XYZ file of N, CA and C in Angstrom:
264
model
N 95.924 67.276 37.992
C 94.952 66.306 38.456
C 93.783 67.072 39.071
N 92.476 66.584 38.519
C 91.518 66.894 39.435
C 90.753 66.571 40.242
N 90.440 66.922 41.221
C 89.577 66.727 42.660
C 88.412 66.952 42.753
N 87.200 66.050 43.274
C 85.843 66.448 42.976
C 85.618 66.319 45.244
N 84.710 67.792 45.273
C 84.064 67.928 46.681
C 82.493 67.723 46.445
N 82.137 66.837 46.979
C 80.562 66.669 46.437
C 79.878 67.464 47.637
N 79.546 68.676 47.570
C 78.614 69.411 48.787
C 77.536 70.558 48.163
N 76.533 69.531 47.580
C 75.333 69.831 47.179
C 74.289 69.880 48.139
N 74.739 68.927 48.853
C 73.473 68.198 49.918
C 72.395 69.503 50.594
N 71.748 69.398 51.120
C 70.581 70.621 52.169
C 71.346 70.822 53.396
N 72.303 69.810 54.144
C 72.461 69.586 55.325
C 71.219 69.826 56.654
N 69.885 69.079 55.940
C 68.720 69.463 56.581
C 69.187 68.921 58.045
N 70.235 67.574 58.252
C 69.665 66.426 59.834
C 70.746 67.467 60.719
N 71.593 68.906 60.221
C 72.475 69.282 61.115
C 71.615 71.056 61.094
N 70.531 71.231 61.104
C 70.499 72.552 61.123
C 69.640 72.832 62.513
N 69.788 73.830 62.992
C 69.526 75.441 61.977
C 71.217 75.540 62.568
N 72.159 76.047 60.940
C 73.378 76.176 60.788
C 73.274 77.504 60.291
N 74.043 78.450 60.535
C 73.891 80.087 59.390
C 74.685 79.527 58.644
N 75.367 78.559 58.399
C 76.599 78.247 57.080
C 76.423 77.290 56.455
N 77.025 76.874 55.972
C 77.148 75.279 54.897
C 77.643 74.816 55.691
N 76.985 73.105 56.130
C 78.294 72.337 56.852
C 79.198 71.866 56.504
N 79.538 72.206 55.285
C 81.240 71.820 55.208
C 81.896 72.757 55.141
N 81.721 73.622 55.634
C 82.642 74.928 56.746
C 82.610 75.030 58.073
N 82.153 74.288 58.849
C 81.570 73.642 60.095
C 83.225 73.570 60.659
N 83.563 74.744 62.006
C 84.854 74.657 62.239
C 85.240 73.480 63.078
N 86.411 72.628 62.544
C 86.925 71.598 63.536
C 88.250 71.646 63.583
N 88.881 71.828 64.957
C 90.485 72.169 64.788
C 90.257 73.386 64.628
N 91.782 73.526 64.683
C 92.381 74.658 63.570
C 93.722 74.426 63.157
N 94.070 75.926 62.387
C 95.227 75.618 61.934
C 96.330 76.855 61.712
N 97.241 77.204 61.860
C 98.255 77.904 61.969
C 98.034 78.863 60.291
N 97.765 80.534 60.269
C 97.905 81.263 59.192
C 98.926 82.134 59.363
N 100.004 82.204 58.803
C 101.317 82.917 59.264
C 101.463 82.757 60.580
N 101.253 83.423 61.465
C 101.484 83.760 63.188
C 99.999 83.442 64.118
N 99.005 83.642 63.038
C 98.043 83.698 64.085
C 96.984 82.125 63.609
N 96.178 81.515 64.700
C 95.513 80.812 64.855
C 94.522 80.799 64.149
N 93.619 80.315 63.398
C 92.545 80.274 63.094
C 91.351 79.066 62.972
N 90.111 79.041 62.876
C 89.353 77.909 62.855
C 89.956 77.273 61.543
N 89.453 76.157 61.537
C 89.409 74.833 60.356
C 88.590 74.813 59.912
N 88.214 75.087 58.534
C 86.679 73.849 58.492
C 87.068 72.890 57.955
N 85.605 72.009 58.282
C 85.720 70.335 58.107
C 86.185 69.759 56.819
N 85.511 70.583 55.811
C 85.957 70.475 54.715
C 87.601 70.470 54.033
N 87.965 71.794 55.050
C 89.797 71.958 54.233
C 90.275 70.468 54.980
N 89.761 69.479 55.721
C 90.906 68.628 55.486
C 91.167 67.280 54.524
N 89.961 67.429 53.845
C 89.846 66.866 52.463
C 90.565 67.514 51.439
N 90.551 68.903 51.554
C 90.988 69.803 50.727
C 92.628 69.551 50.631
N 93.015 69.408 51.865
C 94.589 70.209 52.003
C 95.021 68.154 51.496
N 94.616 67.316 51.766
C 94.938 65.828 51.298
C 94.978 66.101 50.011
N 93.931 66.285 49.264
C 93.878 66.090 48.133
C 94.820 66.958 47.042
N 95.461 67.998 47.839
C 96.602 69.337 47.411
C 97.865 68.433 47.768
N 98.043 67.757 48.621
C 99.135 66.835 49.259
C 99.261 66.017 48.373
N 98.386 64.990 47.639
C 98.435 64.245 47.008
C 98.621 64.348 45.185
N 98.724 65.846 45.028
C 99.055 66.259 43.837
C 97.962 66.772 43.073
N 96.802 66.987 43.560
C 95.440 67.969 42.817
C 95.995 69.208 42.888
N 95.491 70.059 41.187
C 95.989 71.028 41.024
C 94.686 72.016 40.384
N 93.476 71.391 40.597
C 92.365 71.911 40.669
C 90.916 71.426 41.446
N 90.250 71.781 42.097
C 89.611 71.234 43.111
C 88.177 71.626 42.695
N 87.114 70.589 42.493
C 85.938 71.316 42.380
C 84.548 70.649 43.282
N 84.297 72.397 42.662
C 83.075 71.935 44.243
C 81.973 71.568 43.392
N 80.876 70.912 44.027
C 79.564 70.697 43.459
C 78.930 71.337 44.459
N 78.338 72.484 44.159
C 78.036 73.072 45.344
C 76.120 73.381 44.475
N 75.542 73.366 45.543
C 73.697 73.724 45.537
C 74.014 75.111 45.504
N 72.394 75.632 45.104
C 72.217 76.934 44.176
C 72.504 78.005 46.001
N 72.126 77.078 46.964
C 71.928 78.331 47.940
C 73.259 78.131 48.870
N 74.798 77.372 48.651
C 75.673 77.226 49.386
C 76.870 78.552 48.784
N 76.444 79.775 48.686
C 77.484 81.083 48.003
C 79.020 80.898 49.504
N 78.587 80.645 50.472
C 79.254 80.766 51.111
C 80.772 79.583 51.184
N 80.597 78.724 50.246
C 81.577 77.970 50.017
C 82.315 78.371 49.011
N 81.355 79.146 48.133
C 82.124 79.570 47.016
C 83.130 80.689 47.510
N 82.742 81.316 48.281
C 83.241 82.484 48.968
C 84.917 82.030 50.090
N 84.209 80.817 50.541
C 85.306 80.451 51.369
C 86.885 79.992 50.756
N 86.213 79.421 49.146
C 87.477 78.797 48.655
C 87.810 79.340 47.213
N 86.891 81.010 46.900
C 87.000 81.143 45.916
C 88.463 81.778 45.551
N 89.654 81.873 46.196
C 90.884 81.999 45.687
C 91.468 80.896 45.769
N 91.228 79.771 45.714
C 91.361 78.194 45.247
C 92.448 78.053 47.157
N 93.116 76.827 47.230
C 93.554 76.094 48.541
C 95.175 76.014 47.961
N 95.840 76.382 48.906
C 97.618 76.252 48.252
C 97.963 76.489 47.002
N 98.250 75.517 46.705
C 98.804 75.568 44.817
C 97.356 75.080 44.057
N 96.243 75.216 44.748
C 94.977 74.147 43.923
C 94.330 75.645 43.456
N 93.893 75.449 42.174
C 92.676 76.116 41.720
C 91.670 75.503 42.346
N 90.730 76.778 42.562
C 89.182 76.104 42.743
C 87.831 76.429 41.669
N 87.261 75.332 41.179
C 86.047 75.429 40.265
C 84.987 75.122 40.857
N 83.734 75.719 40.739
C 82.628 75.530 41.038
C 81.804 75.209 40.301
N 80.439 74.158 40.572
C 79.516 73.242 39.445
C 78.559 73.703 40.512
N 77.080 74.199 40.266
C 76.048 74.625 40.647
C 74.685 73.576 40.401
N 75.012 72.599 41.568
C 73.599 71.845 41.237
C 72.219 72.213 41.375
N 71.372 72.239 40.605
C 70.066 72.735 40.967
C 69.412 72.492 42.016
N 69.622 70.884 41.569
C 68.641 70.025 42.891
C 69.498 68.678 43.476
N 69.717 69.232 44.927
C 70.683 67.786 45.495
C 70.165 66.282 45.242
């Protein structure tokens, strides 16, 4: 099954951000032993892996590399694909 993340957008009404806001840390969450931030995004992510997606794709804008980066060894058992919108 596949999963669509729509995060093309500018996130112009939340900046000046150095990141994409849908890496924007909220929570966290347990990595083997040690603690780490959340982003906002994995908890769409980790539902949609819960719910049986076995590939996840991003729609990500030409200048968001850093999402690609964040999820480019895909989320649990999910592959991750990336779609490069030109213009949000």
């Amino acid at each position: 099954m596949l999963g669509i993340v729509p995060a093309a957008g500018r996130g112009s009404r939340i900046q000046p951000l150095g990141f994409s806001k849908e890496l924007l840390p909220v929570g966290s969450r347990i990595d083997g032993q040690t603690e780490r931030p959340c982003a906002v995004s994995e908890y769409l992510v980790r539902r949609m892996v819960r719910a049986g997606v076995d590939k996840i794709c991003f729609i990500i804008g030409s200048g968001k590399s850093d999402i690609l980066e964040y999820y480019a060894a895909g989320y649990g058992d999910a592959a991750a694909l990336f779609v490069v919108q030109p213009n949000p």
